[in-house]
PDB file of C-alpha atoms in Angstrom:
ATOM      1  CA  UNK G1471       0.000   0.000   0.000  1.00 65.00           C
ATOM      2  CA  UNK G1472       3.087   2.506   0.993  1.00 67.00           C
ATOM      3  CA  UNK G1473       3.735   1.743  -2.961  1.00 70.00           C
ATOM      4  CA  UNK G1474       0.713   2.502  -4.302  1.00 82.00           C
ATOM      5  CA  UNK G1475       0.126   5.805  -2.466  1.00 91.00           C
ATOM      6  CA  UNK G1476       3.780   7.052  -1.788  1.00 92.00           C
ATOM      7  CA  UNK G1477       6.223   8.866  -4.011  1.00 93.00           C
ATOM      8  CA  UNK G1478       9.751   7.142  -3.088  1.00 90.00           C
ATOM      9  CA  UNK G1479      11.798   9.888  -4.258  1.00 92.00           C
ATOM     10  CA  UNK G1480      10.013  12.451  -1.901  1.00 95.00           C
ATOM     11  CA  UNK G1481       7.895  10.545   0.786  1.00 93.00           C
ATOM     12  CA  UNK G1482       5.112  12.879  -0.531  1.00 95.00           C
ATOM     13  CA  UNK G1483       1.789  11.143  -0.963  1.00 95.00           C
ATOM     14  CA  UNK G1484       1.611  10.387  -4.874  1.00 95.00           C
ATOM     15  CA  UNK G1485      -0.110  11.269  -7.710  1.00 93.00           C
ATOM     16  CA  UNK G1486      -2.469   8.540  -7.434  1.00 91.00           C
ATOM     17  CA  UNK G1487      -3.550   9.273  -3.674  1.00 93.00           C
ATOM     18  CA  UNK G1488      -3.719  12.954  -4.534  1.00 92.00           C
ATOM     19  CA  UNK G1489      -6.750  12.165  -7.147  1.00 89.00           C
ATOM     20  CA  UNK G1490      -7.830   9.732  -4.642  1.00 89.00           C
ATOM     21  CA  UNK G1491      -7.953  12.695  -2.078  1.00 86.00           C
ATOM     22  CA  UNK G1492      -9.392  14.794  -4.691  1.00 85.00           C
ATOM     23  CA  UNK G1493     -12.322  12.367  -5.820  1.00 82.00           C
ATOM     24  CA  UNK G1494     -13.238  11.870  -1.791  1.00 74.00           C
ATOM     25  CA  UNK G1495     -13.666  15.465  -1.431  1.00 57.00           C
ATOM     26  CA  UNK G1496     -16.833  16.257   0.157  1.00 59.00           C
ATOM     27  CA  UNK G1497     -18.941  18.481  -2.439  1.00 46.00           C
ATOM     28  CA  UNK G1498     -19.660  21.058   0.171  1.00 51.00           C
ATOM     29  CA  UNK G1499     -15.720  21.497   1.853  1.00 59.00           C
ATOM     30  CA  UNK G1500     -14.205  24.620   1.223  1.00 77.00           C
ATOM     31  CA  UNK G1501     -11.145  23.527  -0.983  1.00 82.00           C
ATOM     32  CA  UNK G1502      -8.437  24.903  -2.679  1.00 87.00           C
ATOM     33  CA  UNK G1503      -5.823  23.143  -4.802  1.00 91.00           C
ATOM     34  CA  UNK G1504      -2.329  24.695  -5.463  1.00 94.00           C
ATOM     35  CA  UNK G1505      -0.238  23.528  -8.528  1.00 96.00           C
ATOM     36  CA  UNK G1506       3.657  23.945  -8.729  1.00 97.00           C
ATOM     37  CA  UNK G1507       5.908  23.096 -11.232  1.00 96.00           C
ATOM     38  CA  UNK G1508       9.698  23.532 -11.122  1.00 96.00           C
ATOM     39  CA  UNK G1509      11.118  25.767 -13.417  1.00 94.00           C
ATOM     40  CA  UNK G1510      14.929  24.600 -15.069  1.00 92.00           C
ATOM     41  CA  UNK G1511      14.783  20.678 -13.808  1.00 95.00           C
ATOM     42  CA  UNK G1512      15.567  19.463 -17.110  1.00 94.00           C
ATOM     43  CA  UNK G1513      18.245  22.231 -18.251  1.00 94.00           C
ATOM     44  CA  UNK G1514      19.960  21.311 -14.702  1.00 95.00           C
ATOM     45  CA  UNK G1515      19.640  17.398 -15.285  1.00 95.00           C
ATOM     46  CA  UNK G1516      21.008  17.847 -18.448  1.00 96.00           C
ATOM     47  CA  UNK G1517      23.808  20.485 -17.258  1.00 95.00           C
ATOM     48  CA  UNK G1518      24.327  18.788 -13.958  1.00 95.00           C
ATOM     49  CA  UNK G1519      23.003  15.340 -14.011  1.00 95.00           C
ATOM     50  CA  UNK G1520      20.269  13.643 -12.724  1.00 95.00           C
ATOM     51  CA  UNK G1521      21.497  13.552  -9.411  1.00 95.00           C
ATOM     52  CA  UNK G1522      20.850  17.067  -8.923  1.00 95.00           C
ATOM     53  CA  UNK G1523      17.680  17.086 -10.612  1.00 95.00           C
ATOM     54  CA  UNK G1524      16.862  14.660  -7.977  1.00 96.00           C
ATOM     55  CA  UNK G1525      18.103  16.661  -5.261  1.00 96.00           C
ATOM     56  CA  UNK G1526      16.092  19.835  -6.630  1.00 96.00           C
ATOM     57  CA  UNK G1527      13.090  17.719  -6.669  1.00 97.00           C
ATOM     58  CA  UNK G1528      13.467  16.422  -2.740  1.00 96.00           C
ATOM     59  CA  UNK G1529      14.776  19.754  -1.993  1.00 96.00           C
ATOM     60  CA  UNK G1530      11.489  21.198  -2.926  1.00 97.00           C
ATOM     61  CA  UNK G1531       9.672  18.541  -1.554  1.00 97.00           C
ATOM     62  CA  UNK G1532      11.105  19.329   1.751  1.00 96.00           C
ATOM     63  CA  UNK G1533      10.057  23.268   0.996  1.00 97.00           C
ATOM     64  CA  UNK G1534       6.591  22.731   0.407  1.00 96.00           C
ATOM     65  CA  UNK G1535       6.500  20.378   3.455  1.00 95.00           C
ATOM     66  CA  UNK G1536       7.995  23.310   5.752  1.00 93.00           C
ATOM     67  CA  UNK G1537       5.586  25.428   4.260  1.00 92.00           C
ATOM     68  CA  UNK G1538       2.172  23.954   4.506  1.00 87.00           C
ATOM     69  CA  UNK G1539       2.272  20.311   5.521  1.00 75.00           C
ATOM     70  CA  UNK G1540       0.367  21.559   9.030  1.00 78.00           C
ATOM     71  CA  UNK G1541      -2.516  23.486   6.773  1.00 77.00           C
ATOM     72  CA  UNK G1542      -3.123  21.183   3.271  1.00 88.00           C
ATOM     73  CA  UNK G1543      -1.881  17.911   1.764  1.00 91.00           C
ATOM     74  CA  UNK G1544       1.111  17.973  -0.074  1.00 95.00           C
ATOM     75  CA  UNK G1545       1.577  15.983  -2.790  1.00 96.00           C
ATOM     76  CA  UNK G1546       4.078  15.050  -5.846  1.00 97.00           C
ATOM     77  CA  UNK G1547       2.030  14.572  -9.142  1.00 95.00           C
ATOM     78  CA  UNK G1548       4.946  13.255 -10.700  1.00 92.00           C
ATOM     79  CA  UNK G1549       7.860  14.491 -12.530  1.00 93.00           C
ATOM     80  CA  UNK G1550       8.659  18.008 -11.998  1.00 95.00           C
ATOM     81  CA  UNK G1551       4.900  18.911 -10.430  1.00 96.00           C
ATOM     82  CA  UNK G1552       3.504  19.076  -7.271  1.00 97.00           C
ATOM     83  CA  UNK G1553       0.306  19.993  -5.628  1.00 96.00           C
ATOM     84  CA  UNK G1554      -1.141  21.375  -2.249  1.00 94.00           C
ATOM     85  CA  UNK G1555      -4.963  20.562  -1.254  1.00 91.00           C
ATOM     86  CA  UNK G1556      -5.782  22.778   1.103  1.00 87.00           C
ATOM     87  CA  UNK G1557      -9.342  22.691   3.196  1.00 80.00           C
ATOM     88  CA  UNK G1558     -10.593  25.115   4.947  1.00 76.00           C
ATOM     89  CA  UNK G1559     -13.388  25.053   7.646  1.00 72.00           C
ATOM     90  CA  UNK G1560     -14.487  28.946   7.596  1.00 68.00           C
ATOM     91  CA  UNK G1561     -14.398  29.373   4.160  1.00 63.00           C
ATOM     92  CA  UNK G1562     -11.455  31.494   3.779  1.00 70.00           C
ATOM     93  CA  UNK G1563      -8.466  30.484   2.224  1.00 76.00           C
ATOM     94  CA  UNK G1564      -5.364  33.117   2.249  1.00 81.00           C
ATOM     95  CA  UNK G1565      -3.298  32.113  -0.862  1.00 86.00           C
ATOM     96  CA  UNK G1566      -1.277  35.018  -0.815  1.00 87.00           C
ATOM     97  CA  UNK G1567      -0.383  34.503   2.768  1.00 87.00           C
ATOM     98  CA  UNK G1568       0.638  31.385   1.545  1.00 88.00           C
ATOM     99  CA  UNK G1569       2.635  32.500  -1.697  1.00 89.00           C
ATOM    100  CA  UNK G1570       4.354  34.618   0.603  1.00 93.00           C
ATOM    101  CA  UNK G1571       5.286  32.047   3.124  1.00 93.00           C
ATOM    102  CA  UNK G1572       6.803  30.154   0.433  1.00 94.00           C
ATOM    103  CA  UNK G1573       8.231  32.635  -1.345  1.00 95.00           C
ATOM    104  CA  UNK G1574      10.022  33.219   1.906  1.00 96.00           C
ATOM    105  CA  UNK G1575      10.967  29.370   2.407  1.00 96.00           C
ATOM    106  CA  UNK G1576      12.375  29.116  -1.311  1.00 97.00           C
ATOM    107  CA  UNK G1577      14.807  31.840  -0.117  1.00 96.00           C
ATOM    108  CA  UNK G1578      15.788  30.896   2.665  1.00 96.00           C
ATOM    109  CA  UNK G1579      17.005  27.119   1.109  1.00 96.00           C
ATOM    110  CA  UNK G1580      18.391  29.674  -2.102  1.00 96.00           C
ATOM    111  CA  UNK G1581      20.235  31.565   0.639  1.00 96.00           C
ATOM    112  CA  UNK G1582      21.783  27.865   1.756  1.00 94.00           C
ATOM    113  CA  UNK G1583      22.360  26.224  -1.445  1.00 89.00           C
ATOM    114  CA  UNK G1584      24.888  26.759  -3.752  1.00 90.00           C
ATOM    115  CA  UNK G1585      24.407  24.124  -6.868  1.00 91.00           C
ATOM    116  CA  UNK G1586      21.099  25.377  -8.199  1.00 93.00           C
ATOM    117  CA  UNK G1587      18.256  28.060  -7.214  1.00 94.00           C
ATOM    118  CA  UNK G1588      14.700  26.690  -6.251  1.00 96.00           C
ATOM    119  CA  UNK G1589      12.268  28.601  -8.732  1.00 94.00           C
ATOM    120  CA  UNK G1590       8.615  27.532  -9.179  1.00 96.00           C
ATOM    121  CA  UNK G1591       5.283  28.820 -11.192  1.00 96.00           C
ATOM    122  CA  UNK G1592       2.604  28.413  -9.528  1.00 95.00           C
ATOM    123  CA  UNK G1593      -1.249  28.353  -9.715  1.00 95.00           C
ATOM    124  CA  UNK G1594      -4.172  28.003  -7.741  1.00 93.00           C
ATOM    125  CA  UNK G1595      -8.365  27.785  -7.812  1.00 90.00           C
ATOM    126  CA  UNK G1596     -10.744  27.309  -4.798  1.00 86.00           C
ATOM    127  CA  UNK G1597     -14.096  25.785  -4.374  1.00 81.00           C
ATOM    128  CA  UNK G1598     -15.993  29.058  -4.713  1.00 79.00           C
ATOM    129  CA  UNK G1599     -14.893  29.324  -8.555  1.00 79.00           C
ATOM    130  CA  UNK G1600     -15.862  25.592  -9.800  1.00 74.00           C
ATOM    131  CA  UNK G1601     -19.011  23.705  -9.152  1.00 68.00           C
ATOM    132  CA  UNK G1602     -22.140  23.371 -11.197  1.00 67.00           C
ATOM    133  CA  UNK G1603     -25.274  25.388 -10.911  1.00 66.00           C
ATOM    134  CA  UNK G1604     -26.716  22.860  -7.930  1.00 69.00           C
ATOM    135  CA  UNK G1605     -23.293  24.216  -6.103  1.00 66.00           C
ATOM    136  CA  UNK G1606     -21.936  20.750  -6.393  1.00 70.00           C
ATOM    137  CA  UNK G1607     -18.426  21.199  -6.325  1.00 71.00           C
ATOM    138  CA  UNK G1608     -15.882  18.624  -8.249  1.00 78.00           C
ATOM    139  CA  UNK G1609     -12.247  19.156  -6.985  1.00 80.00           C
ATOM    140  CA  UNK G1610     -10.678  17.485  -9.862  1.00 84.00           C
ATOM    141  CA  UNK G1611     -11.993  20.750 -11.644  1.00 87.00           C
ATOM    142  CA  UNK G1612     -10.381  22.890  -9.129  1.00 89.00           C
ATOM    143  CA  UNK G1613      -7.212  21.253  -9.894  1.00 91.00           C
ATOM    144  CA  UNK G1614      -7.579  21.315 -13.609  1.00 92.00           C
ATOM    145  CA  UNK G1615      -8.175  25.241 -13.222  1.00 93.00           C
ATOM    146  CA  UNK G1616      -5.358  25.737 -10.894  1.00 95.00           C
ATOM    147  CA  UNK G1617      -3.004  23.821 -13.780  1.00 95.00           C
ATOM    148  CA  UNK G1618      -4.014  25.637 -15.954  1.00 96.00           C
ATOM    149  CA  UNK G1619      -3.208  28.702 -13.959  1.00 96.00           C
ATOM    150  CA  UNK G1620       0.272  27.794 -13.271  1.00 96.00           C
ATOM    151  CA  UNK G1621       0.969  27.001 -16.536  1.00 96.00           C
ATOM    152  CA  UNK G1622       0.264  30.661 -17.344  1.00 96.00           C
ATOM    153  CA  UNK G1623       2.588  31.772 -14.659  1.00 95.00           C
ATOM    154  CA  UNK G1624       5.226  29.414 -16.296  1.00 94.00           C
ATOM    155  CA  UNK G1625       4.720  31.265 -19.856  1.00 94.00           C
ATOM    156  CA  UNK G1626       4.962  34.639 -18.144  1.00 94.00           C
ATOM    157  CA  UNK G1627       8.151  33.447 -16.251  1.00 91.00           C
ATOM    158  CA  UNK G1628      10.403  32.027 -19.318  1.00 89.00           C
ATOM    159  CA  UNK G1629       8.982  35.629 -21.355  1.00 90.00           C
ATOM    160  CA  UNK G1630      10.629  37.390 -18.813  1.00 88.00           C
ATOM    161  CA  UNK G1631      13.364  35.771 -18.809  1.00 82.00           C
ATOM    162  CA  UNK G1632      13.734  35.919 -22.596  1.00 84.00           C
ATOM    163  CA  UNK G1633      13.331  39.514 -22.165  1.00 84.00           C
ATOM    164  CA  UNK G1634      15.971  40.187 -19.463  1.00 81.00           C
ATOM    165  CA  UNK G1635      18.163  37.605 -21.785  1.00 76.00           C
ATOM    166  CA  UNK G1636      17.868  39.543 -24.752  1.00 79.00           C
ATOM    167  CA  UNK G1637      18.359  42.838 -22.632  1.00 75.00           C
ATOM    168  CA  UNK G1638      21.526  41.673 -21.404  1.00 76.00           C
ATOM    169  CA  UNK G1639      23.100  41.271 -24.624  1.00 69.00           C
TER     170      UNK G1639
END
């Protein structure tokens, strides 16, 4: 069962419990869903090595743990992407408390490592913007829409950094 449900590399629960979590969700809760992906994995696995792709993937594992393991489930979706289910009983869920949390826990591990820098695009949707007209909500939709978020903010990440590329020469 620790197979089935567990990511090895990261001890995070797994893709396949996250959906599992998802599809349980309660259509009333108050959930939000947070989607990361890493940004530069495969330029440093194929710079650096695997080994330190691995390492950036733990290494972020471990930063998404510190920051909200004690308010949401974190998970590894597989690959380079992660998620964060978050419930809340009141109804209110502070995502940019949140951003700002980790924002401050990617630095902090930046600060402390000198091989690579953690960077990470991020999206995220709540329970108050999916659901059908009955207010039935479905949190695999709340995922999908927080994906689809983050891969926005990846787009607007590697355009800025085209930009300040092209700038600098």
């Amino acid at each position: 069962q620790r197979k089935v449900y567990l990511d090895d590399a990261t001890g995070l629960p797994n893709k396949n419990k996250c959906e599992e979590l998802l599809s349980e969700e309660e259509p009333d809760a108050d959930t939000g869903v947070c989607s990361f992906d890493l940004n530069n994995l495969k330029k440093i696995n194929d710079n650096m090595g695997h080994t330190y792709g691995d390492d950036l993937i733990s290494g972020f594992a471990r930063i998404l743990k510190e920051t909200f393991e004690k308010e949401a489930v974190v998970g590894r979706m597989g690959g380079d992407e992660f998620i964060v289910i978050v419930r809340s009983d009141d109804g209110r869920i502070d995502y940019e408390t949140f951003r700002k949390k980790l924002q401050h826990v990617i630095d902090e591990y930046n600060h402390k490592e000198s091989r690579f820098k953690y960077s990470v695009a991020c999206g995220y949707a709540d329970s108050t913007e999916a659901g059908d007209n009955n207010g039935n909500v479905d949190a695999r939709q709340i995922y999908s829409m927080a994906d689809d978020r983050m891969y926005v903010h990846k787009r607007k990440i590697k355009e800025k950094m085209k930009q300040e590329k092209s700038h600098n020469e």
